[in-house]
Amino acid sequence: MRGVSPLPPSGRLRTHSLATLANTVGSGLWLTGGALYLTRDVGLSAAQVGAGLSVAGLVGLTASVPLGGLADRRDPRTLRAVLQVLQAVVAATYLLVGSFPVFLVVAVLDLLLASGNLAVRAALIAAVAGPQGRVHAFATLRAVANLGIGVGAGLAGFALVADTHQAYQILMAGNAATYLVSAALLLRLPAYPPVAQPTTLPAPTAQAPTAQAQTAQAPPAQPPTAQAQTEQAPTAQPPTAQAQTAQVQTAQAPPAQPPNAPAPTAAARRVRPLRDGRFLAVSGASAVLALHQTVLTLVVPLWAVTVVGAPPPVVAAVLLTNTVLTVLLAVRLSRGADTAAPAARTMRRAGLVLAAAMLLYAATAHLPTAAAVALLLAATVVYTAGDLWHGAGGAGLAYDLAPPDAVGAYQGADGMLAGLARAAGPALLTLVVLDGGIPGWLAVGALFATVGLASPALTRWALADRPGAPPRQA
């Protein structure tokens, strides 16, 4: 059973995985039945539902960095559990929706919490698994999440078959209940005190290489409190910095900042990732590759039915192929992406493989239906490999390029950019591919390949600006 189950052995990661499983069963319930509940039971129009969710999604992105930053200053386990309880309350409030204004308010609250919770979740993963295990943990939880969504979607099917007011009410109540179960499981984890804040302001802006040169002849003056990491994992400092004690640093080298320099304020820490241009460039490249998610969930289904002429059940087969392969391969394909340089190479591989998948999807346009369906499934296998490499590479870069005391805030910024790409994806890709046909597929493939090839160079540029970290070859 261990060979096929994505759940890890007993321990903290398994506890976190069970919490994720409970949460994503609810996600499967909502993703499968939420739109039908709002249209068939509440009586909203499809246009109202789409517009409300789009507006709520964009507003929700504003919570990513603030709540991620809060996870850097508070115990992320407790914070995530609190957010799960609040999400349960908001999810239950969908039962009271009877008009578009009420729906919009509830949806905005829901997606503010959901967006912020993703950043807090990323900070908790880093705390639970430590620098050497966080990408592995991220991949494990992704596999578990796909399993949970599949289970939830199957359970939602019963409500959709019944198609009654009572069935939809049970579905919504079930979604709310899964948040409470998840919160209870999270509280079985130990508390994780935040990494101590530096006592001096960090040296660097993206345009100040001279500040780095001033310390070239001496060990980097990392703040000694940055080594106060959680009890189960080492810090994410480079090996040379870890080998030095705070006392040796003080004795051998002058501080990079005046000893009485003020500590960063809460506001400064909150906007820190949004002023880190080199990090945003790397994260932005990952966000562009994240457009591939819209390809699978929206473009391929519409292409398969309207252009290829495949029967609708083929769409389910395509999505099921992706889900099963994700459960089976997510952890395996995440190996070797724990630090920035190898993660950048993984991103390059992801971009090229995703580009190849776009070419295969394009090739289905003029084939007989049976051959086109077989190629759709084969393209989805290739796509899934690129998808998983992108997830692992993106996680490795977002974690390793973040200062140890600002993981949550940087993850929030990374999630915000990915969210913007998801918001732009449906309109952009339906226009380019469904209206453009084969040339549109080729353009999307070229974009993915270009971004993938650019990722190592962008990462080298970002690493060159990291205080205390010598440039590494990507």
Short mmCIF file of C-alpha atoms in Angstrom, two decimals:
data_model
loop_
_atom_site.label_atom_id
_atom_site.label_comp_id
_atom_site.label_asym_id
_atom_site.label_seq_id
_atom_site.Cartn_x
_atom_site.Cartn_y
_atom_site.Cartn_z
CA MET A 1 0.00 0.00 0.00
CA ARG A 2 2.91 2.34 0.72
CA GLY A 3 3.93 2.02 -2.93
CA VAL A 4 0.80 3.80 -4.14
CA SER A 5 -0.34 5.85 -1.15
CA PRO A 6 0.91 9.45 -1.14
CA LEU A 7 0.68 9.58 2.66
CA PRO A 8 4.13 9.59 4.31
CA PRO A 9 5.09 7.43 7.31
CA SER A 10 3.99 8.46 10.77
CA GLY A 11 5.35 11.77 11.96
CA ARG A 12 4.72 15.47 11.58
CA LEU A 13 4.54 15.40 7.80
CA ARG A 14 1.93 12.64 7.98
CA THR A 15 -0.15 14.72 10.40
CA HIS A 16 0.10 17.70 8.06
CA SER A 17 -0.82 15.41 5.15
CA LEU A 18 -3.95 14.20 6.92
CA ALA A 19 -4.97 17.81 7.57
CA THR A 20 -4.42 18.55 3.88
CA LEU A 21 -6.42 15.49 2.88
CA ALA A 22 -9.39 16.60 4.99
CA ASN A 23 -9.18 20.14 3.64
CA THR A 24 -8.97 19.09 0.00
CA VAL A 25 -11.87 16.67 0.24
CA GLY A 26 -13.84 19.84 0.92
CA SER A 27 -12.14 21.51 -2.05
CA GLY A 28 -13.32 18.66 -4.24
CA LEU A 29 -16.87 19.08 -2.95
CA TRP A 30 -16.83 22.81 -3.70
CA LEU A 31 -15.06 22.66 -7.06
CA THR A 32 -17.47 20.01 -8.33
CA GLY A 33 -20.73 21.26 -6.89
CA GLY A 34 -20.27 24.91 -5.92
CA ALA A 35 -21.18 26.48 -9.26
CA LEU A 36 -24.23 24.24 -9.67
CA TYR A 37 -25.36 25.02 -6.13
CA LEU A 38 -25.18 28.75 -6.82
CA THR A 39 -26.99 28.52 -10.16
CA ARG A 40 -29.48 25.68 -9.73
CA ASP A 41 -30.30 26.02 -6.03
CA VAL A 42 -29.63 29.69 -5.19
CA GLY A 43 -30.79 30.93 -8.58
CA LEU A 44 -27.86 33.12 -9.64
CA SER A 45 -26.98 33.32 -13.32
CA ALA A 46 -23.79 31.80 -14.66
CA ALA A 47 -22.59 35.30 -15.56
CA GLN A 48 -23.15 36.49 -11.98
CA VAL A 49 -21.25 33.53 -10.56
CA GLY A 50 -18.34 34.02 -12.96
CA ALA A 51 -18.13 37.77 -12.38
CA GLY A 52 -18.41 37.41 -8.61
CA LEU A 53 -15.68 34.77 -8.40
CA SER A 54 -13.39 36.79 -10.68
CA VAL A 55 -13.76 39.94 -8.58
CA ALA A 56 -13.39 37.98 -5.35
CA GLY A 57 -10.30 36.21 -6.68
CA LEU A 58 -8.54 39.45 -7.52
CA VAL A 59 -9.44 41.04 -4.16
CA GLY A 60 -8.35 37.87 -2.38
CA LEU A 61 -4.81 38.18 -3.74
CA THR A 62 -4.27 41.23 -1.54
CA ALA A 63 -4.22 38.99 1.55
CA SER A 64 -1.28 36.84 0.39
CA VAL A 65 1.66 39.00 1.49
CA PRO A 66 0.17 40.39 4.75
CA LEU A 67 -0.92 36.99 6.06
CA GLY A 68 2.29 35.38 4.85
CA GLY A 69 4.22 38.06 6.73
CA LEU A 70 2.12 37.40 9.82
CA ALA A 71 3.13 33.74 9.63
CA ASP A 72 6.76 34.90 9.83
CA ARG A 73 6.04 36.67 13.13
CA ARG A 74 3.61 34.19 14.67
CA ASP A 75 3.30 30.42 15.00
CA PRO A 76 2.17 29.34 11.48
CA ARG A 77 0.47 26.21 12.82
CA THR A 78 -1.87 28.15 15.09
CA LEU A 79 -2.43 30.85 12.50
CA ARG A 80 -3.37 28.31 9.84
CA ALA A 81 -5.74 26.52 12.22
CA VAL A 82 -7.45 29.83 13.04
CA LEU A 83 -7.81 30.62 9.35
CA GLN A 84 -9.30 27.16 8.74
CA VAL A 85 -11.92 27.80 11.41
CA LEU A 86 -12.75 31.17 9.84
CA GLN A 87 -13.00 29.50 6.45
CA ALA A 88 -15.43 27.00 7.92
CA VAL A 89 -17.64 29.85 9.10
CA VAL A 90 -17.53 31.55 5.69
CA ALA A 91 -18.14 28.27 3.85
CA ALA A 92 -21.23 27.69 6.00
CA THR A 93 -22.39 31.22 5.16
CA TYR A 94 -22.88 30.14 1.54
CA LEU A 95 -26.00 28.40 2.88
CA LEU A 96 -27.45 31.87 3.55
CA VAL A 97 -26.75 33.30 0.09
CA GLY A 98 -29.91 34.39 -1.68
CA SER A 99 -28.84 37.28 -3.87
CA PHE A 100 -25.83 38.45 -5.88
CA PRO A 101 -24.69 41.14 -3.38
CA VAL A 102 -24.66 38.64 -0.52
CA PHE A 103 -22.84 36.11 -2.71
CA LEU A 104 -20.22 38.70 -3.64
CA VAL A 105 -19.53 39.58 0.01
CA VAL A 106 -19.24 35.92 1.00
CA ALA A 107 -17.02 35.10 -1.99
CA VAL A 108 -14.67 38.00 -1.23
CA LEU A 109 -14.28 36.89 2.38
CA ASP A 110 -13.80 33.29 1.27
CA LEU A 111 -11.05 34.09 -1.22
CA LEU A 112 -9.29 36.57 1.07
CA LEU A 113 -8.95 33.77 3.62
CA ALA A 114 -8.08 31.15 1.00
CA SER A 115 -5.36 33.26 -0.62
CA GLY A 116 -3.78 34.23 2.69
CA ASN A 117 -4.02 30.67 3.95
CA LEU A 118 -1.94 29.41 1.03
CA ALA A 119 0.94 31.67 2.09
CA VAL A 120 0.60 30.56 5.71
CA ARG A 121 0.52 26.94 4.55
CA ALA A 122 3.80 27.46 2.70
CA ALA A 123 5.40 28.90 5.86
CA LEU A 124 4.11 25.95 7.88
CA ILE A 125 5.55 23.48 5.35
CA ALA A 126 8.95 25.15 5.76
CA ALA A 127 8.67 24.95 9.55
CA VAL A 128 7.57 21.31 9.59
CA ALA A 129 10.08 20.00 7.05
CA GLY A 130 13.05 22.37 7.40
CA PRO A 131 15.24 23.69 4.57
CA GLN A 132 16.33 20.26 3.37
CA GLY A 133 12.86 18.72 3.29
CA ARG A 134 10.43 21.49 2.37
CA VAL A 135 10.31 20.82 -1.39
CA HIS A 136 9.78 17.12 -0.72
CA ALA A 137 7.02 18.03 1.74
CA PHE A 138 5.47 20.43 -0.78
CA ALA A 139 5.36 17.65 -3.39
CA THR A 140 3.96 15.16 -0.87
CA LEU A 141 1.16 17.53 0.10
CA ARG A 142 0.41 18.21 -3.56
CA ALA A 143 -0.04 14.48 -4.18
CA VAL A 144 -2.26 14.21 -1.10
CA ALA A 145 -4.26 17.25 -2.24
CA ASN A 146 -4.98 15.66 -5.61
CA LEU A 147 -6.17 12.54 -3.85
CA GLY A 148 -8.42 14.58 -1.56
CA ILE A 149 -9.91 16.59 -4.43
CA GLY A 150 -10.63 13.35 -6.28
CA VAL A 151 -12.41 11.89 -3.26
CA GLY A 152 -14.39 15.10 -2.75
CA ALA A 153 -15.37 15.23 -6.42
CA GLY A 154 -16.64 11.65 -6.20
CA LEU A 155 -18.70 12.43 -3.11
CA ALA A 156 -20.10 15.56 -4.74
CA GLY A 157 -21.34 13.40 -7.58
CA PHE A 158 -24.02 11.97 -5.30
CA ALA A 159 -25.38 15.46 -4.65
CA LEU A 160 -25.32 16.29 -8.36
CA VAL A 161 -27.20 13.11 -9.22
CA ALA A 162 -29.85 13.91 -6.60
CA ASP A 163 -29.97 17.57 -7.76
CA THR A 164 -32.22 18.61 -4.85
CA HIS A 165 -32.15 21.52 -2.42
CA GLN A 166 -31.37 19.19 0.47
CA ALA A 167 -28.52 17.49 -1.41
CA TYR A 168 -26.88 20.82 -2.20
CA GLN A 169 -27.28 21.96 1.40
CA ILE A 170 -25.54 18.80 2.62
CA LEU A 171 -22.75 19.38 0.10
CA MET A 172 -22.14 22.93 1.36
CA ALA A 173 -22.28 21.84 5.01
CA GLY A 174 -19.81 19.04 4.25
CA ASN A 175 -17.38 21.51 2.73
CA ALA A 176 -17.55 23.66 5.88
CA ALA A 177 -17.04 20.63 8.13
CA THR A 178 -13.82 19.60 6.37
CA TYR A 179 -12.18 22.88 7.42
CA LEU A 180 -12.89 22.09 11.06
CA VAL A 181 -11.49 18.58 10.75
CA SER A 182 -8.38 20.00 9.09
CA ALA A 183 -7.94 22.62 11.85
CA ALA A 184 -8.22 19.95 14.54
CA LEU A 185 -5.54 17.85 12.83
CA LEU A 186 -3.23 20.86 12.46
CA LEU A 187 -3.38 21.46 16.20
CA ARG A 188 -1.83 18.02 16.71
CA LEU A 189 1.40 19.49 15.35
CA PRO A 190 3.73 21.25 17.78
CA ALA A 191 3.88 25.03 17.84
CA TYR A 192 6.60 26.60 15.70
CA PRO A 193 8.02 29.83 17.12
CA PRO A 194 9.02 32.30 14.41
CA VAL A 195 12.60 32.73 13.28
CA ALA A 196 14.06 35.64 15.25
CA GLN A 197 14.08 38.90 13.31
CA PRO A 198 17.46 40.36 12.34
CA THR A 199 18.67 43.16 14.57
CA THR A 200 19.88 45.16 11.56
CA LEU A 201 18.39 46.10 8.28
CA PRO A 202 19.38 43.79 5.41
CA ALA A 203 22.07 45.20 3.14
CA PRO A 204 20.76 45.05 -0.21
CA THR A 205 18.76 46.50 -2.91
CA ALA A 206 18.90 45.04 -6.38
CA GLN A 207 20.97 48.02 -7.52
CA ALA A 208 23.64 48.05 -4.80
CA PRO A 209 26.41 45.58 -5.64
CA THR A 210 28.94 47.81 -3.88
CA ALA A 211 27.46 46.92 -0.50
CA GLN A 212 28.39 43.32 -1.20
CA ALA A 213 31.90 44.27 -2.27
CA GLN A 214 32.53 46.01 1.05
CA THR A 215 32.29 42.70 2.87
CA ALA A 216 34.10 40.57 0.28
CA GLN A 217 37.23 40.30 2.41
CA ALA A 218 35.40 39.30 5.58
CA PRO A 219 32.86 36.67 6.54
CA PRO A 220 29.32 37.87 5.85
CA ALA A 221 27.80 39.59 8.85
CA GLN A 222 24.65 37.53 9.15
CA PRO A 223 22.62 38.42 12.24
CA PRO A 224 23.27 35.85 14.94
CA THR A 225 19.59 35.49 15.67
CA ALA A 226 18.98 34.13 12.15
CA GLN A 227 20.30 30.82 13.43
CA ALA A 228 17.40 30.44 15.87
CA GLN A 229 15.47 28.05 13.64
CA THR A 230 12.87 25.49 14.64
CA GLU A 231 14.08 22.60 16.72
CA GLN A 232 13.74 19.94 14.07
CA ALA A 233 15.59 21.53 11.16
CA PRO A 234 18.70 23.57 10.32
CA THR A 235 18.43 27.05 9.00
CA ALA A 236 18.41 27.86 5.31
CA GLN A 237 21.73 29.73 5.52
CA PRO A 238 24.46 28.79 3.01
CA PRO A 239 26.97 26.23 4.33
CA THR A 240 29.69 28.84 4.81
CA ALA A 241 27.43 30.95 6.99
CA GLN A 242 26.33 27.96 9.03
CA ALA A 243 29.87 27.03 9.83
CA GLN A 244 30.51 30.29 11.63
CA THR A 245 29.25 31.08 15.06
CA ALA A 246 27.94 34.51 15.89
CA GLN A 247 30.92 35.08 18.18
CA VAL A 248 33.44 34.35 15.45
CA GLN A 249 31.65 36.70 13.10
CA THR A 250 31.77 39.46 15.67
CA ALA A 251 35.43 38.94 16.47
CA GLN A 252 36.73 38.64 12.92
CA ALA A 253 34.73 41.11 10.87
CA PRO A 254 33.12 44.48 11.30
CA PRO A 255 29.35 44.51 11.02
CA ALA A 256 27.90 45.31 7.60
CA GLN A 257 25.53 47.77 9.31
CA PRO A 258 26.12 50.06 12.28
CA PRO A 259 25.51 48.11 15.49
CA ASN A 260 22.77 50.50 16.55
CA ALA A 261 20.90 50.35 13.21
CA PRO A 262 17.17 50.03 13.81
CA ALA A 263 15.47 46.71 13.34
CA PRO A 264 13.08 46.51 10.40
CA THR A 265 9.61 47.67 11.26
CA ALA A 266 6.58 45.44 10.70
CA ALA A 267 5.61 47.56 7.71
CA ALA A 268 9.12 47.22 6.21
CA ARG A 269 9.04 43.45 6.60
CA ARG A 270 5.58 43.33 5.03
CA VAL A 271 6.65 45.07 1.82
CA ARG A 272 10.10 43.50 1.73
CA PRO A 273 9.34 40.89 -0.98
CA LEU A 274 7.49 43.46 -3.09
CA ARG A 275 10.68 45.56 -3.25
CA ASP A 276 12.93 42.62 -4.09
CA GLY A 277 13.05 43.03 -7.85
CA ARG A 278 15.28 40.03 -8.48
CA PHE A 279 13.03 37.70 -6.52
CA LEU A 280 9.97 39.10 -8.31
CA ALA A 281 11.63 38.46 -11.68
CA VAL A 282 12.19 34.79 -10.85
CA SER A 283 8.75 34.45 -9.31
CA GLY A 284 7.19 36.21 -12.29
CA ALA A 285 8.78 33.68 -14.65
CA SER A 286 7.27 30.89 -12.57
CA ALA A 287 3.90 32.68 -12.70
CA VAL A 288 4.05 32.78 -16.50
CA LEU A 289 4.62 29.03 -16.57
CA ALA A 290 1.65 28.68 -14.19
CA LEU A 291 -0.58 29.59 -17.14
CA HIS A 292 -0.35 25.91 -18.04
CA GLN A 293 -2.92 25.17 -15.32
CA THR A 294 -5.55 26.98 -17.37
CA VAL A 295 -4.48 24.97 -20.41
CA LEU A 296 -5.43 21.69 -18.75
CA THR A 297 -8.58 22.74 -16.90
CA LEU A 298 -10.15 25.02 -19.53
CA VAL A 299 -8.45 25.06 -22.93
CA VAL A 300 -7.92 21.32 -23.43
CA PRO A 301 -11.52 20.39 -22.50
CA LEU A 302 -12.95 22.98 -24.89
CA TRP A 303 -10.45 22.08 -27.62
CA ALA A 304 -11.17 18.36 -27.25
CA VAL A 305 -14.93 18.76 -27.63
CA THR A 306 -15.23 21.64 -30.09
CA VAL A 307 -12.20 21.13 -32.36
CA VAL A 308 -11.20 17.48 -32.06
CA GLY A 309 -14.82 16.31 -31.82
CA ALA A 310 -14.13 13.99 -28.90
CA PRO A 311 -17.07 12.87 -26.77
CA PRO A 312 -17.35 14.69 -23.39
CA PRO A 313 -16.23 11.67 -21.31
CA VAL A 314 -12.77 12.11 -22.90
CA VAL A 315 -12.42 15.31 -20.88
CA ALA A 316 -12.91 13.33 -17.68
CA ALA A 317 -10.31 10.81 -18.87
CA VAL A 318 -7.80 13.60 -19.53
CA LEU A 319 -8.28 15.13 -16.06
CA LEU A 320 -8.23 11.70 -14.40
CA THR A 321 -4.93 10.90 -16.12
CA ASN A 322 -3.40 14.07 -14.72
CA THR A 323 -4.77 13.40 -11.23
CA VAL A 324 -3.54 9.81 -11.04
CA LEU A 325 -0.08 10.64 -12.36
CA THR A 326 0.20 13.55 -9.92
CA VAL A 327 -0.58 11.27 -6.98
CA LEU A 328 1.95 8.71 -8.18
CA LEU A 329 4.79 10.93 -9.42
CA ALA A 330 4.71 14.25 -7.55
CA VAL A 331 7.23 13.23 -4.89
CA ARG A 332 9.52 11.38 -7.28
CA LEU A 333 9.78 14.25 -9.76
CA SER A 334 10.43 16.78 -6.99
CA ARG A 335 13.81 15.29 -6.12
CA GLY A 336 16.83 17.50 -6.52
CA ALA A 337 15.02 20.86 -6.43
CA ASP A 338 15.73 21.79 -2.81
CA THR A 339 17.97 24.78 -3.52
CA ALA A 340 17.86 27.56 -6.06
CA ALA A 341 20.42 26.41 -8.64
CA PRO A 342 19.01 22.90 -9.22
CA ALA A 343 15.48 24.26 -8.90
CA ALA A 344 16.22 26.65 -11.78
CA ARG A 345 17.37 23.73 -13.91
CA THR A 346 14.14 21.94 -13.00
CA MET A 347 12.20 25.03 -14.15
CA ARG A 348 14.09 24.98 -17.45
CA ARG A 349 13.14 21.33 -17.92
CA ALA A 350 9.54 22.13 -17.03
CA GLY A 351 9.31 24.90 -19.61
CA LEU A 352 10.68 22.71 -22.40
CA VAL A 353 8.48 19.73 -21.51
CA LEU A 354 5.37 21.92 -21.28
CA ALA A 355 6.26 23.38 -24.68
CA ALA A 356 6.45 19.85 -26.10
CA ALA A 357 3.01 19.10 -24.63
CA MET A 358 1.57 22.17 -26.37
CA LEU A 359 2.89 20.85 -29.71
CA LEU A 360 1.25 17.47 -29.07
CA TYR A 361 -2.08 19.09 -28.22
CA ALA A 362 -1.86 21.14 -31.43
CA ALA A 363 -1.22 17.98 -33.47
CA THR A 364 -4.64 16.58 -32.53
CA ALA A 365 -6.43 19.14 -34.70
CA HIS A 366 -6.60 17.20 -37.97
CA LEU A 367 -6.42 13.59 -36.82
CA PRO A 368 -9.26 11.05 -36.86
CA THR A 369 -11.16 11.10 -33.59
CA ALA A 370 -9.72 7.85 -32.19
CA ALA A 371 -6.13 8.84 -32.96
CA ALA A 372 -6.75 12.36 -31.65
CA VAL A 373 -8.09 11.01 -28.34
CA ALA A 374 -5.04 8.76 -27.94
CA LEU A 375 -2.74 11.71 -28.63
CA LEU A 376 -4.68 13.90 -26.18
CA LEU A 377 -4.01 11.35 -23.45
CA ALA A 378 -0.35 11.01 -24.44
CA ALA A 379 0.04 14.80 -24.45
CA THR A 380 -1.48 14.91 -20.98
CA VAL A 381 1.15 12.46 -19.72
CA VAL A 382 3.88 14.77 -21.06
CA TYR A 383 2.03 17.81 -19.70
CA THR A 384 1.82 16.27 -16.23
CA ALA A 385 5.59 15.73 -16.09
CA GLY A 386 6.11 19.41 -16.96
CA ASP A 387 3.45 20.44 -14.47
CA LEU A 388 5.11 18.52 -11.64
CA TRP A 389 8.60 19.78 -12.50
CA HIS A 390 7.25 23.32 -12.55
CA GLY A 391 5.66 22.85 -9.12
CA ALA A 392 8.88 21.47 -7.62
CA GLY A 393 11.15 24.03 -9.28
CA GLY A 394 8.90 26.94 -8.38
CA ALA A 395 8.70 25.83 -4.76
CA GLY A 396 12.47 25.36 -4.52
CA LEU A 397 13.13 28.84 -5.90
CA ALA A 398 10.50 30.59 -3.79
CA TYR A 399 11.83 28.97 -0.62
CA ASP A 400 15.56 29.25 -1.24
CA LEU A 401 15.52 32.86 -2.46
CA ALA A 402 13.55 34.01 0.61
CA PRO A 403 15.36 35.24 3.74
CA PRO A 404 14.87 32.71 6.58
CA ASP A 405 12.89 35.23 8.64
CA ALA A 406 10.54 36.16 5.76
CA VAL A 407 9.54 32.85 4.19
CA GLY A 408 5.83 33.51 4.64
CA ALA A 409 5.91 37.00 3.14
CA TYR A 410 7.96 35.85 0.15
CA GLN A 411 5.67 32.87 -0.38
CA GLY A 412 2.76 35.30 -0.26
CA ALA A 413 4.33 37.43 -2.99
CA ASP A 414 5.00 34.33 -5.07
CA GLY A 415 1.41 33.18 -4.64
CA MET A 416 0.10 36.63 -5.52
CA LEU A 417 1.94 36.62 -8.87
CA ALA A 418 0.74 33.09 -9.62
CA GLY A 419 -2.79 34.21 -8.76
CA LEU A 420 -2.56 37.10 -11.20
CA ALA A 421 -1.51 34.66 -13.91
CA ARG A 422 -4.45 32.39 -13.08
CA ALA A 423 -6.79 35.37 -13.27
CA ALA A 424 -5.46 36.41 -16.69
CA GLY A 425 -5.19 32.88 -18.04
CA PRO A 426 -8.78 32.07 -19.07
CA ALA A 427 -9.35 35.18 -21.20
CA LEU A 428 -5.83 35.16 -22.65
CA LEU A 429 -5.52 31.48 -23.52
CA THR A 430 -9.02 31.01 -24.90
CA LEU A 431 -8.35 33.95 -27.22
CA VAL A 432 -4.89 32.76 -28.29
CA VAL A 433 -5.58 29.02 -28.62
CA LEU A 434 -9.30 28.53 -29.27
CA ASP A 435 -9.49 31.46 -31.68
CA GLY A 436 -5.93 31.10 -33.01
CA GLY A 437 -5.86 27.34 -33.48
CA ILE A 438 -2.54 25.63 -34.18
CA PRO A 439 -0.55 28.91 -34.37
CA GLY A 440 -1.94 29.75 -30.92
CA TRP A 441 -0.68 26.46 -29.51
CA LEU A 442 2.72 27.12 -31.07
CA ALA A 443 2.84 30.61 -29.53
CA VAL A 444 2.03 29.27 -26.06
CA GLY A 445 4.65 26.54 -26.47
CA ALA A 446 7.24 29.11 -27.51
CA LEU A 447 6.39 31.22 -24.46
CA PHE A 448 6.84 28.28 -22.10
CA ALA A 449 10.14 27.26 -23.71
CA THR A 450 11.50 30.81 -23.58
CA VAL A 451 10.59 31.29 -19.92
CA GLY A 452 12.03 27.90 -19.01
CA LEU A 453 15.31 28.63 -20.77
CA ALA A 454 15.53 32.04 -19.07
CA SER A 455 15.01 30.68 -15.55
CA PRO A 456 18.65 29.70 -14.77
CA ALA A 457 19.97 33.11 -15.84
CA LEU A 458 17.32 34.93 -13.80
CA THR A 459 18.19 32.74 -10.82
CA ARG A 460 21.91 33.47 -11.10
CA TRP A 461 21.04 37.17 -11.14
CA ALA A 462 18.91 36.78 -8.02
CA LEU A 463 21.54 34.72 -6.19
CA ALA A 464 24.21 37.33 -6.87
CA ASP A 465 22.21 39.79 -4.77
CA ARG A 466 21.74 37.51 -1.74
CA PRO A 467 23.80 38.73 1.24
CA GLY A 468 26.14 36.10 2.60
CA ALA A 469 25.57 33.71 -0.30
CA PRO A 470 28.28 33.40 -2.95
CA PRO A 471 26.93 33.16 -6.50
CA ARG A 472 26.16 29.61 -7.51
CA GLN A 473 26.04 28.25 -11.01
CA ALA A 474 22.49 27.56 -12.18
#
